[in-house]
Amino acid sequence: MSLKVKALKKSLWVFHLSTASCNNCDIEILDLLTPRHDVERFGIVLVGSIKHADVLLVTGIVNKKCKPIVKKLYDQMPKPGFVVAVGTCSAGRGMFENTYMVDEHEPLDKVIPVDAYIPGCPPKPEAIIDGIVKLLKK
Amino acid sequence: MKFFVYMMEFIIFPGFLFTATVGLLASWVDRKVTARIQYRMGPPWYQGFADIVKLLGKETLLPSGASKHFFLFAPLLGLAGVTLVSSFLWIANIDGNKSFVGDIVVALYLLTLPAISLILAGFASNNPVASIGSSREIKLVLSYELPFILAIVVPIIKSGGSISINGILSNQAANGMTASSLSGFIALLVGILCMQAKLGLVPFDISEAETELTGGPIIDYSGAPLAVFKLTKAMLLFTVPVFLIVVFMGGIAVSGISILWSTLKYVMLLVIIILIRNTNPRLRIDQALRFFWGPVTGLAVVAVVLALFGL
Ligand code: SF4
């Protein structure tokens, strides 16, 4: 494994993008940063600018309004970078499956490539850590 | 040959590599202590290095409409500035004969370079948020430079008007450190406050303001240039306290048991920085300006007057 990949695995900077989520997933993500779960142990920090990020964390469904924004943000992320879909919503549209503002058959992974899915409505913080660990093993 | 030795000094020992290594370790100490204060575990010791290597391996994106040359040149300016100051201080510390008249003034100028590089970076990236960050940085520089320079005047007066690092150091070796007198102590307090602003740490991280400006001037940077900015910041975390130690606390000894004492001085300043950072909310820019031009400048003037009376 090259030094570059090793360093990348030790220092993931996360940009949190909430498309039309119900905010429950977002709260669980904030939980990750609290003393109890403390993801800074693994070098994971939340950054405010997509240009600094290695991971694009998407919560919520991608509706018609959000779609171009999600695409744009993905293009702005410096590669190599990952996309993690948190929650049933972003993985497979969840309970918003049949609503009018969502394009038919267009969950997140049809819009941008997704590297890891973390199911749950909302997923527990432990599940999110587990997902990230699985992503890193890949 | 001489040129070669200078290059070695600039790049390896007191210069770039040494400062970067210690600086990154210091930034780890900062994050770890912060984490412990918040009852967390904190990152492992190699975190700073991992961050830098990772950033070097990433893509560099140029924002559309940005001024390409300034955008890429700005980070190097800051890095060169901080490396030079660090080499200066250490060389003058190790071998007093290499110090020259006026080098403290040069060091003062060079210490401003990282801030100027941030300002240039923000204006070059064609991003409204970055521009706001830059304009705040300008105001911040204007506000803290005045008391900082006044504070540095105190040790100069104490050493009989000598403006070389060596003069100040040898005076302290003869008469005890500057901070042991009343005026020197007040000046050191002023220096610590200005240092916090120079490092851009809470409560004076107004230009980076993570929650509102999301990184301020460096918002549009990615990859290697961002790594250079992070590195500059880590190196400043080492260099500025060393500067204060040199002018106020008797300098750094590099032989025998006194290495421990010197390290202790640095760690003490670092802990003060971290404690200030963790116990204060961010100020607004106008509050910071009022703070530095009001009470802090007042204190600095008192220190200068006291020093003139020989206290
Ligand atoms: S997955 Fe569930 S908790 Fe998460 S945003 Fe969707 S509805 Fe909310």
Short mmCIF file of C-alpha atoms and ligand atoms in Angstrom, two decimals:
data_model
loop_
_atom_site.label_atom_id
_atom_site.label_comp_id
_atom_site.label_asym_id
_atom_site.label_seq_id
_atom_site.Cartn_x
_atom_site.Cartn_y
_atom_site.Cartn_z
CA MET A 1 0.00 0.00 0.00
CA SER A 2 1.44 3.35 -0.94
CA LEU A 3 2.15 6.10 1.57
CA LYS A 4 -0.53 8.22 -0.03
CA VAL A 5 -3.29 5.72 0.58
CA LYS A 6 -2.05 5.05 4.08
CA ALA A 7 -2.12 8.75 4.94
CA LEU A 8 -5.56 9.09 3.38
CA LYS A 9 -6.88 6.31 5.57
CA LYS A 10 -5.52 7.97 8.68
CA SER A 11 -6.95 11.37 7.98
CA LEU A 12 -10.41 11.48 6.50
CA TRP A 13 -11.88 14.94 6.33
CA VAL A 14 -15.61 14.82 6.03
CA PHE A 15 -17.95 17.25 4.35
CA HIS A 16 -21.50 16.77 5.48
CA LEU A 17 -24.13 17.39 2.84
CA SER A 18 -27.72 17.24 3.92
CA THR A 19 -30.04 17.04 0.96
CA ALA A 20 -33.71 16.81 1.76
CA SER A 21 -33.30 14.77 4.92
CA CYS A 22 -35.54 14.75 7.93
CA ASN A 23 -32.51 15.91 9.99
CA ASN A 24 -32.50 12.79 12.09
CA CYS A 25 -29.51 11.36 10.28
CA ASP A 26 -27.72 14.70 10.67
CA ILE A 27 -28.15 14.57 14.41
CA GLU A 28 -26.71 11.08 14.49
CA ILE A 29 -23.69 12.32 12.53
CA LEU A 30 -23.15 15.10 15.03
CA ASP A 31 -23.27 12.41 17.70
CA LEU A 32 -20.15 10.93 16.16
CA LEU A 33 -18.16 13.99 17.16
CA THR A 34 -19.23 13.97 20.78
CA PRO A 35 -16.92 12.61 23.49
CA ARG A 36 -18.74 9.29 23.57
CA HIS A 37 -17.93 8.27 20.01
CA ASP A 38 -15.09 10.72 19.26
CA VAL A 39 -14.17 9.97 15.66
CA GLU A 40 -11.19 12.32 15.88
CA ARG A 41 -9.43 9.25 17.31
CA PHE A 42 -9.24 8.02 13.72
CA GLY A 43 -8.28 11.40 12.35
CA ILE A 44 -11.77 12.08 11.08
CA VAL A 45 -12.79 15.72 11.30
CA LEU A 46 -15.67 17.68 9.91
CA VAL A 47 -14.59 20.42 7.50
CA GLY A 48 -16.62 23.32 6.25
CA SER A 49 -15.47 23.45 2.67
CA ILE A 50 -15.91 20.73 0.07
CA LYS A 51 -12.49 21.63 -1.35
CA HIS A 52 -10.85 20.36 1.84
CA ALA A 53 -12.85 17.15 2.04
CA ASP A 54 -12.03 13.52 1.34
CA VAL A 55 -15.45 12.15 2.11
CA LEU A 56 -18.79 13.49 0.96
CA LEU A 57 -21.34 12.36 3.50
CA VAL A 58 -24.83 12.54 2.05
CA THR A 59 -27.97 12.28 4.14
CA GLY A 60 -31.52 12.42 2.90
CA ILE A 61 -33.10 11.84 -0.48
CA VAL A 62 -31.90 13.49 -3.64
CA ASN A 63 -34.94 15.34 -4.92
CA LYS A 64 -35.31 17.32 -8.11
CA LYS A 65 -34.00 20.51 -6.57
CA CYS A 66 -31.00 18.93 -4.91
CA LYS A 67 -29.82 16.86 -7.84
CA PRO A 68 -27.75 19.52 -9.67
CA ILE A 69 -26.25 20.69 -6.37
CA VAL A 70 -25.18 17.18 -5.41
CA LYS A 71 -23.57 16.72 -8.80
CA LYS A 72 -21.76 20.03 -8.57
CA LEU A 73 -20.44 19.31 -5.10
CA TYR A 74 -19.18 15.93 -6.19
CA ASP A 75 -17.30 17.55 -9.07
CA GLN A 76 -15.77 20.07 -6.70
CA MET A 77 -14.40 17.46 -4.34
CA PRO A 78 -10.68 16.94 -4.97
CA LYS A 79 -10.04 13.31 -5.90
CA PRO A 80 -9.28 10.76 -4.52
CA GLY A 81 -12.44 11.08 -2.47
CA PHE A 82 -15.31 8.91 -1.33
CA VAL A 83 -19.04 9.26 -1.16
CA VAL A 84 -20.88 7.75 1.77
CA ALA A 85 -24.65 7.52 1.76
CA VAL A 86 -25.99 7.66 5.30
CA GLY A 87 -29.51 6.52 6.01
CA THR A 88 -32.10 4.61 4.06
CA CYS A 89 -33.15 7.82 2.35
CA SER A 90 -29.97 8.43 0.43
CA ALA A 91 -29.34 4.72 -0.14
CA GLY A 92 -32.73 3.88 -1.58
CA ARG A 93 -35.07 6.80 -0.96
CA GLY A 94 -36.67 5.12 2.03
CA MET A 95 -40.07 6.42 2.96
CA PHE A 96 -39.96 9.12 0.31
CA GLU A 97 -40.03 6.52 -2.44
CA ASN A 98 -43.23 7.58 -4.12
CA THR A 99 -43.36 11.28 -3.52
CA TYR A 100 -43.82 13.80 -6.29
CA MET A 101 -40.57 15.69 -5.84
CA VAL A 102 -38.35 12.69 -6.41
CA ASP A 103 -37.47 11.58 -9.92
CA GLU A 104 -38.53 8.01 -10.57
CA HIS A 105 -35.77 5.46 -10.16
CA GLU A 106 -33.20 7.98 -9.16
CA PRO A 107 -31.60 7.34 -5.79
CA LEU A 108 -28.25 8.89 -4.94
CA ASP A 109 -26.11 6.28 -6.66
CA LYS A 110 -27.69 7.07 -10.01
CA VAL A 111 -26.57 10.68 -9.63
CA ILE A 112 -23.02 10.21 -8.34
CA PRO A 113 -20.97 7.07 -7.61
CA VAL A 114 -21.39 5.92 -4.02
CA ASP A 115 -18.65 4.03 -2.17
CA ALA A 116 -20.49 2.96 0.96
CA TYR A 117 -24.09 2.66 2.05
CA ILE A 118 -25.05 2.84 5.69
CA PRO A 119 -28.67 1.74 6.07
CA GLY A 120 -30.91 2.59 8.98
CA CYS A 121 -33.53 5.20 9.64
CA PRO A 122 -31.51 6.77 11.16
CA PRO A 123 -28.42 4.55 11.50
CA LYS A 124 -26.84 4.39 14.94
CA PRO A 125 -23.51 6.17 15.37
CA GLU A 126 -21.92 2.75 15.88
CA ALA A 127 -23.31 1.67 12.52
CA ILE A 128 -21.84 4.74 10.84
CA ILE A 129 -18.41 4.04 12.34
CA ASP A 130 -18.76 0.44 11.19
CA GLY A 131 -19.57 1.63 7.68
CA ILE A 132 -16.53 3.90 7.57
CA VAL A 133 -14.29 1.09 8.82
CA LYS A 134 -15.63 -1.19 6.09
CA LEU A 135 -14.99 1.53 3.53
CA LEU A 136 -11.41 1.90 4.75
CA LYS A 137 -10.81 -1.84 4.50
CA LYS A 138 -11.82 -1.80 0.87
CA MET B 1 30.78 26.22 0.30
CA LYS B 2 29.34 28.91 2.49
CA PHE B 3 26.27 29.01 0.31
CA PHE B 4 25.91 25.27 0.74
CA VAL B 5 26.09 25.54 4.53
CA TYR B 6 23.45 28.28 4.49
CA MET B 7 21.19 26.16 2.34
CA MET B 8 21.61 23.25 4.74
CA GLU B 9 20.77 25.53 7.63
CA PHE B 10 17.74 26.85 5.84
CA ILE B 11 16.38 23.51 4.70
CA ILE B 12 17.36 21.03 7.36
CA PHE B 13 18.45 21.91 10.84
CA PRO B 14 17.06 25.06 12.24
CA GLY B 15 15.10 25.75 9.11
CA PHE B 16 12.37 23.95 7.29
CA LEU B 17 12.50 20.27 8.25
CA PHE B 18 13.21 20.83 11.93
CA THR B 19 10.56 23.52 12.35
CA ALA B 20 8.00 21.53 10.40
CA THR B 21 8.55 18.39 12.47
CA VAL B 22 8.35 20.16 15.81
CA GLY B 23 5.48 22.31 14.59
CA LEU B 24 3.42 19.31 13.51
CA LEU B 25 4.09 17.62 16.85
CA ALA B 26 3.03 20.83 18.59
CA SER B 27 -0.17 20.91 16.58
CA TRP B 28 -0.81 17.35 17.70
CA VAL B 29 -0.27 18.36 21.33
CA ASP B 30 -2.76 21.14 20.73
CA ARG B 31 -5.40 18.78 19.36
CA LYS B 32 -4.76 16.12 21.96
CA VAL B 33 -4.97 18.49 24.91
CA THR B 34 -8.09 20.04 23.43
CA ALA B 35 -9.60 16.57 23.16
CA ARG B 36 -8.67 15.73 26.74
CA ILE B 37 -10.23 18.98 27.93
CA GLN B 38 -13.42 17.95 26.16
CA TYR B 39 -13.12 14.48 27.68
CA ARG B 40 -12.30 12.80 24.38
CA MET B 41 -9.45 10.55 23.31
CA GLY B 42 -7.98 12.74 20.61
CA PRO B 43 -5.95 11.83 17.54
CA PRO B 44 -2.75 9.73 17.52
CA TRP B 45 0.63 11.45 17.52
CA TYR B 46 1.27 11.15 13.79
CA GLN B 47 -1.98 12.90 12.90
CA GLY B 48 -0.34 16.11 11.69
CA PHE B 49 2.02 14.22 9.40
CA ALA B 50 -0.79 12.05 8.02
CA ASP B 51 -2.84 15.15 7.23
CA ILE B 52 0.01 16.80 5.35
CA VAL B 53 0.98 13.69 3.36
CA LYS B 54 -2.63 13.09 2.47
CA LEU B 55 -3.14 16.65 1.26
CA LEU B 56 0.03 16.45 -0.83
CA GLY B 57 -1.40 13.40 -2.58
CA LYS B 58 -4.64 15.06 -3.51
CA GLU B 59 -5.80 16.93 -6.53
CA THR B 60 -5.30 20.71 -6.69
CA LEU B 61 -8.36 22.50 -7.98
CA LEU B 62 -8.19 26.00 -9.39
CA PRO B 63 -11.39 27.92 -8.81
CA SER B 64 -12.71 29.49 -12.00
CA GLY B 65 -11.94 33.18 -12.26
CA ALA B 66 -9.16 32.98 -9.69
CA SER B 67 -5.87 34.73 -10.30
CA LYS B 68 -3.77 31.66 -10.95
CA HIS B 69 -0.35 33.00 -10.12
CA PHE B 70 -1.28 34.67 -6.87
CA PHE B 71 -3.40 31.70 -5.92
CA LEU B 72 -0.46 29.32 -6.14
CA PHE B 73 2.21 31.77 -4.99
CA ALA B 74 0.51 32.96 -1.81
CA PRO B 75 1.00 29.80 0.29
CA LEU B 76 4.71 29.66 -0.56
CA LEU B 77 5.17 33.24 0.61
CA GLY B 78 3.94 32.40 4.09
CA LEU B 79 5.99 29.22 4.25
CA ALA B 80 9.17 31.02 3.23
CA GLY B 81 8.52 33.73 5.82
CA VAL B 82 8.05 31.41 8.74
CA THR B 83 11.00 29.21 7.74
CA LEU B 84 13.29 32.22 7.55
CA VAL B 85 12.26 33.54 10.95
CA SER B 86 12.81 30.14 12.48
CA SER B 87 16.28 29.76 10.95
CA PHE B 88 17.18 33.26 12.10
CA LEU B 89 16.16 32.72 15.68
CA TRP B 90 17.90 29.39 16.02
CA ILE B 91 21.11 30.45 14.35
CA ALA B 92 21.31 33.56 16.52
CA ASN B 93 20.61 31.38 19.52
CA ILE B 94 23.27 28.82 18.75
CA ASP B 95 26.00 31.13 17.56
CA GLY B 96 25.63 34.75 18.68
CA ASN B 97 28.24 35.99 16.21
CA LYS B 98 26.00 35.20 13.28
CA SER B 99 23.38 37.63 14.56
CA PHE B 100 23.47 41.05 12.88
CA VAL B 101 22.27 44.53 13.78
CA GLY B 102 18.56 44.88 13.11
CA ASP B 103 17.75 41.21 12.76
CA ILE B 104 14.97 41.51 15.30
CA VAL B 105 13.30 44.06 13.06
CA VAL B 106 13.67 41.71 10.10
CA ALA B 107 12.17 38.89 12.15
CA LEU B 108 9.22 41.13 13.04
CA TYR B 109 8.61 41.88 9.38
CA LEU B 110 8.94 38.26 8.33
CA LEU B 111 6.51 37.12 11.01
CA THR B 112 3.83 39.17 9.25
CA LEU B 113 4.34 37.29 5.98
CA PRO B 114 2.06 34.34 6.84
CA ALA B 115 -0.79 36.77 7.50
CA ILE B 116 -0.08 38.58 4.24
CA SER B 117 -0.05 35.29 2.39
CA LEU B 118 -3.48 34.50 3.81
CA ILE B 119 -4.76 37.89 2.68
CA LEU B 120 -3.38 37.40 -0.84
CA ALA B 121 -4.82 33.89 -0.97
CA GLY B 122 -8.27 35.05 -0.02
CA PHE B 123 -8.39 37.84 -2.56
CA ALA B 124 -6.90 35.66 -5.29
CA SER B 125 -9.49 32.91 -5.00
CA ASN B 126 -12.43 34.89 -6.36
CA ASN B 127 -14.76 33.74 -3.65
CA PRO B 128 -16.91 36.18 -1.65
CA VAL B 129 -16.44 34.26 1.58
CA ALA B 130 -12.68 34.19 1.12
CA SER B 131 -12.68 37.93 0.47
CA ILE B 132 -14.55 38.59 3.69
CA GLY B 133 -12.02 36.42 5.49
CA SER B 134 -9.16 38.35 3.94
CA SER B 135 -10.58 41.72 4.85
CA ARG B 136 -11.01 40.53 8.42
CA GLU B 137 -7.42 39.29 8.42
CA ILE B 138 -6.20 42.72 7.31
CA LYS B 139 -8.05 44.37 10.18
CA LEU B 140 -6.70 41.80 12.59
CA VAL B 141 -3.12 42.39 11.44
CA LEU B 142 -3.60 46.13 11.84
CA SER B 143 -4.96 45.65 15.33
CA TYR B 144 -2.35 43.32 16.83
CA GLU B 145 0.82 44.64 15.18
CA LEU B 146 0.78 47.90 17.15
CA PRO B 147 0.83 46.39 20.66
CA PHE B 148 3.13 43.59 19.49
CA ILE B 149 5.80 46.01 18.29
CA LEU B 150 5.41 48.14 21.41
CA ALA B 151 5.95 45.00 23.49
CA ILE B 152 9.12 44.17 21.56
CA VAL B 153 10.38 47.70 22.22
CA VAL B 154 10.63 46.87 25.94
CA PRO B 155 13.49 44.31 25.69
CA ILE B 156 15.20 46.64 23.21
CA ILE B 157 15.15 49.45 25.76
CA LYS B 158 16.30 47.05 28.46
CA SER B 159 19.34 46.02 26.48
CA GLY B 160 20.37 49.61 25.93
CA GLY B 161 18.85 50.11 22.49
CA SER B 162 20.35 47.06 20.88
CA ILE B 163 18.27 45.87 17.92
CA SER B 164 20.02 42.58 17.32
CA ILE B 165 18.83 39.26 18.72
CA ASN B 166 22.31 38.64 20.06
CA GLY B 167 22.34 41.96 21.95
CA ILE B 168 19.03 41.17 23.61
CA LEU B 169 20.14 37.63 24.45
CA SER B 170 23.48 38.62 25.94
CA ASN B 171 21.83 41.34 27.99
CA GLN B 172 19.41 38.76 29.36
CA ALA B 173 22.27 36.38 30.10
CA ALA B 174 23.96 39.14 32.12
CA ASN B 175 20.96 40.68 33.92
CA GLY B 176 18.35 37.91 34.05
CA MET B 177 15.49 37.41 31.64
CA THR B 178 13.41 40.37 30.49
CA ALA B 179 10.23 38.90 31.94
CA SER B 180 11.65 38.94 35.46
CA SER B 181 11.28 42.72 35.64
CA LEU B 182 7.90 44.40 35.95
CA SER B 183 7.91 46.07 32.55
CA GLY B 184 9.19 42.92 30.89
CA PHE B 185 6.46 40.85 32.49
CA ILE B 186 3.72 43.20 31.29
CA ALA B 187 5.26 43.18 27.81
CA LEU B 188 5.29 39.38 27.85
CA LEU B 189 1.58 39.32 28.69
CA VAL B 190 0.91 41.66 25.76
CA GLY B 191 3.10 39.44 23.59
CA ILE B 192 1.14 36.33 24.53
CA LEU B 193 -2.16 37.97 23.63
CA CYS B 194 -0.77 39.14 20.28
CA MET B 195 0.69 35.69 19.69
CA GLN B 196 -2.76 34.16 19.99
CA ALA B 197 -3.96 36.51 17.25
CA LYS B 198 -0.88 35.91 15.12
CA LEU B 199 -1.52 32.18 15.26
CA GLY B 200 -5.14 32.76 14.30
CA LEU B 201 -6.47 30.72 17.20
CA VAL B 202 -9.65 31.20 19.20
CA PRO B 203 -10.64 33.83 20.36
CA PHE B 204 -8.96 35.58 17.43
CA ASP B 205 -9.66 33.09 14.63
CA ILE B 206 -11.97 35.72 13.19
CA SER B 207 -10.65 35.41 9.66
CA GLU B 208 -11.06 31.64 9.51
CA ALA B 209 -14.27 31.45 11.51
CA GLU B 210 -15.12 27.84 10.80
CA THR B 211 -18.79 28.15 11.58
CA GLU B 212 -19.55 31.19 9.42
CA LEU B 213 -16.75 31.55 6.89
CA THR B 214 -15.83 27.84 6.74
CA GLY B 215 -12.09 28.41 6.51
CA GLY B 216 -12.12 32.02 5.30
CA PRO B 217 -9.26 32.83 2.94
CA ILE B 218 -8.31 29.20 2.41
CA ILE B 219 -11.81 27.99 1.59
CA ASP B 220 -11.02 27.34 -2.07
CA TYR B 221 -7.68 25.65 -1.54
CA SER B 222 -7.22 21.93 -1.94
CA GLY B 223 -4.36 19.48 -2.23
CA ALA B 224 -0.76 20.66 -2.02
CA PRO B 225 -1.36 24.42 -1.53
CA LEU B 226 -3.69 23.63 1.36
CA ALA B 227 -1.00 21.37 2.80
CA VAL B 228 1.42 24.29 2.64
CA PHE B 229 -1.04 26.48 4.54
CA LYS B 230 -1.56 23.86 7.22
CA LEU B 231 2.18 23.38 7.49
CA THR B 232 2.76 27.12 7.79
CA LYS B 233 0.25 27.23 10.58
CA ALA B 234 1.88 24.34 12.42
CA MET B 235 5.31 25.94 11.99
CA LEU B 236 4.02 29.24 13.34
CA LEU B 237 2.81 27.38 16.40
CA PHE B 238 6.45 26.59 17.04
CA THR B 239 8.15 29.75 15.79
CA VAL B 240 6.13 32.50 17.45
CA PRO B 241 6.52 31.07 20.98
CA VAL B 242 10.25 30.63 20.30
CA PHE B 243 10.40 34.28 19.29
CA LEU B 244 8.80 35.29 22.56
CA ILE B 245 11.17 33.03 24.47
CA VAL B 246 14.13 34.66 22.77
CA VAL B 247 13.11 38.23 23.46
CA PHE B 248 11.48 37.82 26.85
CA MET B 249 12.55 34.61 28.51
CA GLY B 250 16.28 34.36 28.04
CA GLY B 251 16.42 32.43 24.83
CA ILE B 252 16.86 28.75 24.16
CA ALA B 253 19.96 26.91 25.31
CA VAL B 254 21.07 23.98 23.21
CA SER B 255 23.60 22.35 25.50
CA GLY B 256 23.45 20.05 28.46
CA ILE B 257 20.72 20.05 31.04
CA SER B 258 19.42 23.49 30.05
CA ILE B 259 17.76 21.93 27.01
CA LEU B 260 15.16 20.64 29.46
CA TRP B 261 14.62 24.12 30.89
CA SER B 262 14.25 25.55 27.38
CA THR B 263 11.75 22.86 26.43
CA LEU B 264 9.85 23.61 29.59
CA LYS B 265 9.59 27.28 28.60
CA TYR B 266 8.18 26.32 25.22
CA VAL B 267 5.72 23.81 26.65
CA MET B 268 4.57 26.41 29.15
CA LEU B 269 3.79 28.90 26.38
CA LEU B 270 2.09 26.16 24.36
CA VAL B 271 -0.13 25.20 27.27
CA ILE B 272 -1.08 28.85 27.79
CA ILE B 273 -2.02 29.08 24.11
CA ILE B 274 -4.12 25.92 24.30
CA LEU B 275 -5.86 26.99 27.49
CA ILE B 276 -6.77 30.40 26.05
CA ARG B 277 -8.01 28.67 22.93
CA ASN B 278 -10.22 26.26 24.79
CA THR B 279 -11.80 28.59 27.27
CA ASN B 280 -12.83 31.49 25.07
CA PRO B 281 -15.51 32.13 22.48
CA ARG B 282 -14.63 33.88 19.24
CA LEU B 283 -14.69 37.67 19.27
CA ARG B 284 -16.20 39.82 16.56
CA ILE B 285 -13.68 41.74 14.47
CA ASP B 286 -14.68 45.10 15.93
CA GLN B 287 -14.37 43.71 19.45
CA ALA B 288 -10.91 42.38 18.66
CA LEU B 289 -9.86 45.74 17.22
CA ARG B 290 -11.14 47.57 20.26
CA PHE B 291 -9.45 45.04 22.54
CA PHE B 292 -6.05 45.37 20.90
CA TRP B 293 -6.05 49.12 20.38
CA GLY B 294 -7.59 49.78 23.79
CA PRO B 295 -6.46 47.83 26.86
CA VAL B 296 -3.65 45.86 25.19
CA THR B 297 -1.98 48.88 23.62
CA GLY B 298 -2.48 50.70 26.92
CA LEU B 299 -0.67 47.92 28.75
CA ALA B 300 2.11 47.93 26.19
CA VAL B 301 2.58 51.70 26.55
CA VAL B 302 2.72 51.33 30.34
CA ALA B 303 5.36 48.64 29.90
CA VAL B 304 7.43 50.88 27.62
CA VAL B 305 7.21 53.81 30.06
CA LEU B 306 8.19 51.56 32.97
CA ALA B 307 11.11 50.23 30.95
CA LEU B 308 12.26 53.79 30.27
CA PHE B 309 12.31 54.38 34.02
CA GLY B 310 14.38 51.26 34.39
CA LEU B 311 11.81 49.09 36.15
S1 SF4 C 1 -32.97 7.82 6.57
FE1 SF4 C 1 -34.60 8.16 8.03
S2 SF4 C 1 -33.66 9.40 9.62
FE2 SF4 C 1 -32.35 9.52 7.83
S3 SF4 C 1 -33.02 11.35 6.75
FE3 SF4 C 1 -34.13 9.60 5.90
S4 SF4 C 1 -36.05 9.55 7.02
FE4 SF4 C 1 -34.62 10.81 8.19
#
